[in-house]
Coordinates of C-alpha atoms in Angstrom, one line a residue:
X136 CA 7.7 -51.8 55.8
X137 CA 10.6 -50.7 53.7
X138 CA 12.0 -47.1 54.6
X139 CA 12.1 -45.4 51.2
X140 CA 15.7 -43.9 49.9
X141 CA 16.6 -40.5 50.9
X142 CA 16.4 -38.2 47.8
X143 CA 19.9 -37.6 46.1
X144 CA 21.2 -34.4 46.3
X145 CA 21.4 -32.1 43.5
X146 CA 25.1 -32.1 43.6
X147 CA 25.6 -35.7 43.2
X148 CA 23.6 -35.8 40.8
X149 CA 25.5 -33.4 38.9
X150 CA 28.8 -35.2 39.7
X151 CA 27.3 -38.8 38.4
X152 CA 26.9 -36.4 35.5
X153 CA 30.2 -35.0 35.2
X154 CA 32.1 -38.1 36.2
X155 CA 30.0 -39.9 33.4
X156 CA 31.3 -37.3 30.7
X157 CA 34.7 -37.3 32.3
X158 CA 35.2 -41.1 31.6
X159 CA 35.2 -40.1 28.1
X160 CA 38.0 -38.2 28.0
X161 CA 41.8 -39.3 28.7
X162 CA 41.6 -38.2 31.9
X163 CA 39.6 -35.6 35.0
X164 CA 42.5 -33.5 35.2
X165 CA 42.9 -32.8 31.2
X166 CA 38.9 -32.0 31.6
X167 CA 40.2 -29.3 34.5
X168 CA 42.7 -27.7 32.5
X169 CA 40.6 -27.2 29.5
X170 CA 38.1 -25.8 30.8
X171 CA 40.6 -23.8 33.0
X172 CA 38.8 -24.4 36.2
X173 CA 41.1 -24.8 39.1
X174 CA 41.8 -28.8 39.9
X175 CA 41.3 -28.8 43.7
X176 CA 37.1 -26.9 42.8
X177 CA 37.4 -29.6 40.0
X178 CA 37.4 -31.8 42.6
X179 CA 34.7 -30.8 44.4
X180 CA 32.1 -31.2 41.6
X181 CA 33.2 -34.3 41.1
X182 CA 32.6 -35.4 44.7
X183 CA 29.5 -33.7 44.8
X184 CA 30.3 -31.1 47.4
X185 CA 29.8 -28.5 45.2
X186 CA 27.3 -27.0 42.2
X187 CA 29.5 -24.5 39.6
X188 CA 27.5 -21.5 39.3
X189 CA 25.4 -20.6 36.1
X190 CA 28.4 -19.8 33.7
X191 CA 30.6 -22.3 34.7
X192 CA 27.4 -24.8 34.3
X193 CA 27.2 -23.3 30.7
X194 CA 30.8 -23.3 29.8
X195 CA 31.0 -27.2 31.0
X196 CA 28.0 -28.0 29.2
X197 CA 29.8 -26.5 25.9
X198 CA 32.9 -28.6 26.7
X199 CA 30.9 -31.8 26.2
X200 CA 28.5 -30.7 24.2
X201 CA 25.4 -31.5 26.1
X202 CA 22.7 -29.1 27.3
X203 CA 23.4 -27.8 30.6
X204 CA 19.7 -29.2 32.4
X205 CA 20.9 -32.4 31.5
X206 CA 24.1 -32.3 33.9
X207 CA 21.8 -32.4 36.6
X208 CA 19.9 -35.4 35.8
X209 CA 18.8 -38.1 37.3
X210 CA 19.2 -40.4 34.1
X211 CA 22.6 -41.0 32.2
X212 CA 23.5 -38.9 29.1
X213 CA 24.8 -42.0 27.1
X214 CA 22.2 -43.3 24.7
X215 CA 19.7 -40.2 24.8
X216 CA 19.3 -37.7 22.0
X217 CA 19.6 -34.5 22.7
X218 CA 19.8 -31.6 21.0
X219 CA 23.5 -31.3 21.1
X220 CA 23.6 -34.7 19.1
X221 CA 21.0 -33.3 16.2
X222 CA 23.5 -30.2 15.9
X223 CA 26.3 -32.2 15.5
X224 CA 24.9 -34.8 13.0
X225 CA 24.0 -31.5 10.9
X226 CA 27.6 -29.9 11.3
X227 CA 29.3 -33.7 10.5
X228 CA 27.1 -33.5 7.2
X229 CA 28.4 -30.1 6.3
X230 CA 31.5 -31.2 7.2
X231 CA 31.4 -34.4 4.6
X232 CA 29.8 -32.4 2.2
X233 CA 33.2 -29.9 2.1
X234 CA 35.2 -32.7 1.7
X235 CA 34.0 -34.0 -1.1
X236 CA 33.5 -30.4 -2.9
X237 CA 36.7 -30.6 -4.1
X238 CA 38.6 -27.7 -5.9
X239 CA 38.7 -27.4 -9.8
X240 CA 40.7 -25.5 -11.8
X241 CA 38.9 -22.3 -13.3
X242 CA 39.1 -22.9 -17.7
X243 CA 39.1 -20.5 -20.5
X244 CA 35.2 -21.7 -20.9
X245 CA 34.6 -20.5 -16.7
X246 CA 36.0 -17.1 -17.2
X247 CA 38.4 -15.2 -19.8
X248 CA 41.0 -13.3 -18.7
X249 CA 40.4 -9.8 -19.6
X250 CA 38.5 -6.4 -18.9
X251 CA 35.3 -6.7 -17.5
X252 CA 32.0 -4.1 -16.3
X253 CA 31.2 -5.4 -12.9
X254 CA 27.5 -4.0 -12.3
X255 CA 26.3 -4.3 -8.7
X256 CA 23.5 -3.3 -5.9
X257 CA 24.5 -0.7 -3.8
X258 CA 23.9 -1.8 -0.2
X259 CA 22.5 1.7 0.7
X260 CA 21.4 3.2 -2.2
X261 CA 18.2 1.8 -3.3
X262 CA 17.3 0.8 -6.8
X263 CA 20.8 2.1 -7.5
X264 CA 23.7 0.1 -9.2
X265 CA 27.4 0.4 -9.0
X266 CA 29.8 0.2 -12.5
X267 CA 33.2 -0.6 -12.0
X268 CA 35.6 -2.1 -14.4
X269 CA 37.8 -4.6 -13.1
X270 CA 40.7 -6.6 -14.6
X271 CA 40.8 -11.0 -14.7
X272 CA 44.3 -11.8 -14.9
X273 CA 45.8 -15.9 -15.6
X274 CA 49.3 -16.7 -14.6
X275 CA 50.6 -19.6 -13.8
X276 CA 47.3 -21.6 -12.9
X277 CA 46.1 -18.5 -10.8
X278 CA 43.1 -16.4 -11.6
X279 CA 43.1 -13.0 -10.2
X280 CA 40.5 -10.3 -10.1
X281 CA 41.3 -6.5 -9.9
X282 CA 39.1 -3.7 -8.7
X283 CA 40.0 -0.2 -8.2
X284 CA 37.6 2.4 -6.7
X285 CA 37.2 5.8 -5.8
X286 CA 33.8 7.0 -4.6
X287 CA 32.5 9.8 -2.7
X288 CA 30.3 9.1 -0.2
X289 CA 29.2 11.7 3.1
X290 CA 30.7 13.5 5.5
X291 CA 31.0 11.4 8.3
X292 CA 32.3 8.7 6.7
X293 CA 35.6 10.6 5.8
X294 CA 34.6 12.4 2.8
X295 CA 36.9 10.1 -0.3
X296 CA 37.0 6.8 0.3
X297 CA 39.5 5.0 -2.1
X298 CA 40.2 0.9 -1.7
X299 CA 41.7 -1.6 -4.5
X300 CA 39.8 -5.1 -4.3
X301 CA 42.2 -8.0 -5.1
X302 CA 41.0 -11.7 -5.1
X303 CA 41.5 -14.9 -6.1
X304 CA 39.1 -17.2 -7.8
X305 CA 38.9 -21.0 -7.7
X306 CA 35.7 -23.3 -8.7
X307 CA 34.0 -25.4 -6.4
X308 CA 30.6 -27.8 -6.6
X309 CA 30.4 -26.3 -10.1
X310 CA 30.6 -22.2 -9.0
X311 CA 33.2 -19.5 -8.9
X312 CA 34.4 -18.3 -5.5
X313 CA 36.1 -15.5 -4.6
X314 CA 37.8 -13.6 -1.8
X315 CA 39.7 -10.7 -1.3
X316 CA 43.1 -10.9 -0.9
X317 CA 44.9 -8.0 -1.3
X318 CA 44.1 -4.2 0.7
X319 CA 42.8 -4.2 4.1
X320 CA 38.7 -3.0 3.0
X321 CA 36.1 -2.4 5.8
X322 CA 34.8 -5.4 5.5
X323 CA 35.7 -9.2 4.8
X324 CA 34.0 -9.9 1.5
X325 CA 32.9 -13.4 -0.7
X326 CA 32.1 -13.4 -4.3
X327 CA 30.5 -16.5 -6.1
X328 CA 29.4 -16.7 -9.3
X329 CA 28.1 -19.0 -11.4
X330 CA 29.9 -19.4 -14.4
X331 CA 27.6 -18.4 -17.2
X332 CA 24.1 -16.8 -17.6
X333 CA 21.1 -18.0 -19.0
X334 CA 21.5 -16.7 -22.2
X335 CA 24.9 -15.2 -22.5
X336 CA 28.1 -16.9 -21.8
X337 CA 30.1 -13.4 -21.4
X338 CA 28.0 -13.2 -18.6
X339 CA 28.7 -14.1 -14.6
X340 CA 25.9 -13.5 -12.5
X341 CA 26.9 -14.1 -9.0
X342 CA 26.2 -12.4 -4.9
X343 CA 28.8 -10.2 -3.3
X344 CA 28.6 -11.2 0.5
X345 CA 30.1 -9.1 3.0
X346 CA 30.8 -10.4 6.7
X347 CA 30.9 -6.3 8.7
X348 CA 34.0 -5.8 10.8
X349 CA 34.3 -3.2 13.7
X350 CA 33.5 0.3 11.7
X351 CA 31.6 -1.8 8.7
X352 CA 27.9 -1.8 7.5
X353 CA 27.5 -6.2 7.3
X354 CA 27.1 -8.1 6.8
X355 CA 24.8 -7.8 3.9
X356 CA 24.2 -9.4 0.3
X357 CA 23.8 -7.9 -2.8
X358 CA 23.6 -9.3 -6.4
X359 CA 26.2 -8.5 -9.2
X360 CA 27.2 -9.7 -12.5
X361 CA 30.6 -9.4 -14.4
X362 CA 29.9 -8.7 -18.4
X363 CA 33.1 -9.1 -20.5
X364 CA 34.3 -6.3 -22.3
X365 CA 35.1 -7.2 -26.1
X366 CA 38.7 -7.4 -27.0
X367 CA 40.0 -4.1 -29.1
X368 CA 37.1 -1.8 -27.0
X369 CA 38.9 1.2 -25.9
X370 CA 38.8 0.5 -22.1
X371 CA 40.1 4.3 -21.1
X372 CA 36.3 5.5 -22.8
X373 CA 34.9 2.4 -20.7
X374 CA 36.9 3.6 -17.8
X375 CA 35.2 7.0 -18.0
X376 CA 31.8 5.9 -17.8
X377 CA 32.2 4.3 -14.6
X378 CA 30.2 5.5 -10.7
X379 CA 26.8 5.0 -9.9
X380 CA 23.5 4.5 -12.0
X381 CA 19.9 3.6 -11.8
X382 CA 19.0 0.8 -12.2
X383 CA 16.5 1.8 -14.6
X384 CA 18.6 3.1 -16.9
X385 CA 20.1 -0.5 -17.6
X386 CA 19.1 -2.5 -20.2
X387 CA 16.0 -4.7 -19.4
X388 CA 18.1 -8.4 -19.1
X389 CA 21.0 -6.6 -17.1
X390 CA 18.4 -5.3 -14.5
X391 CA 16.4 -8.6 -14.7
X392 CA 19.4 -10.4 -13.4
X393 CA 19.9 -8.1 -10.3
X394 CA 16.3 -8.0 -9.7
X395 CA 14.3 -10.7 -11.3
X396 CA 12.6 -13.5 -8.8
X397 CA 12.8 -17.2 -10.0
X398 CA 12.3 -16.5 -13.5
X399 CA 14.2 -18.3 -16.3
X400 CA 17.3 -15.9 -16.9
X401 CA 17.5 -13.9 -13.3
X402 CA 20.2 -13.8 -11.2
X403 CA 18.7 -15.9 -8.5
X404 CA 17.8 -18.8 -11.0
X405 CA 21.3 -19.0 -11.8
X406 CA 22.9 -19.3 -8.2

């Protein structure tokens, strides 16, 4: 009768696991250093005389990118899928699909320079919008957008709150992008747009994204739309008419693109 095999340890186990994932890098000690983990313990889990504890197990199955049950199989990693694999296949397809979304320039057809209303959902204000006027500057192949505002909002949050929004647009996969660029706001904000509405070229229907720093309400979304301003309009008597407004006092098509669902001519159909 043959005397069966005793069973493996745990640990060596581990360390056929970690010496398998180590062969694919340049060497065991440039593993050791990256993951900052002290050479001589390093050692140890290689040789099997030692298990790393929980976050250490964690942080070396981030390094290679493998989940951290399968460091202590019984089975090599190479050839099996694993869930690590699917997540990279997904972020390699975003990653090709950047590449090829290459940058255009923004043309006089995309967006006039000019004076523009700028009508947008608050984020705390319910079924209320926000008109600014902001300035679209060309020089020298660069499109700028120019916001100033000064709203009044409550107590605790400082009483006047006054920022100026600069950004910079370019065009990519066919959309307008934008970022600020200018004064430090509250929050990191995005702006795309797409470069004409439904029915009315003067018109930019697009989502203001904000990604909420320390202090910040995001991240959130909201929909806008920028509505040129005809040349020879007195802009000081637009200027005046600025602050906040409900929405129903808009005109039907301008609150059908902040609000409308999937029909022709809403914001959403358009982005």
């Amino acid at each position: 009768m043959t005397p069966s095999k005793p069973r493996r340890a745990k640990g060596t186990y581990f360390a056929d696991r970690l010496t398998e994932l180590c062969n694919t890098k340049p060497s065991v000690s440039a593993v050791a250093r990256d993951l900052d983990i002290n050479r001589q313990q390093f050692a140890r889990y290689i040789s099997g005389e030692s298990l790393p504890r929980q976050a250490i197990n964690q942080k070396i199955a981030d390094y290679f990118g493998v989940d951290p049950g399968e460091l202590h199989s019984d089975r090599p990693i190479k050839g099996r899928q694993t869930s690590s694999a699917t997540t990279s296949s997904i972020v390699n397809a975003m990653m090709k699909l950047l590449d090829t979304a290459a940058v255009e320039p923004v043309t006089e057809e995309d967006l006039e320079a000019g004076f523009y209303w700028q009508y947008k959902l608050l984020f705390r204000r319910p079924g209320k919008v926000i008109k600014s006027l902001v300035m679209i500057t060309k020089k020298d192949g660069v499109c700028r957008y120019k916001r100033r505002s000064s709203v009044l909002f409550i107590a605790q949050l400082n009483g006047a709150v006054r920022n100026t929004f600069n950004g910079v647009f370019f065009k990519q996969n066919g959309f307008l992008i934008m970022s600020d660029v200018g004064s430090a706001l509250n929050d990191l904000t995005f702006h795309a747009f797409a470069t004409r509405h439904h029915y009315d070229t003067t018109i930019k229907p697009g989502l203001h994204m904000t990604i909420g720093l320390s202090g910040a309400f995001g991240p959130k979304a909201a929909r806008l739309f920028l509505k040129k301003i005809p040349e020879g309009d007195s802009i000081l008597a637009h200027a005046r008419k600025q602050g906040i407004v409900d929405i129903s006092a808009l005109p039907s098509g301008f609150a059908h693109i902040l609000t409308g669902n999937g029909s022709e001519g809403s914001g959403v159909i358009q982005l």
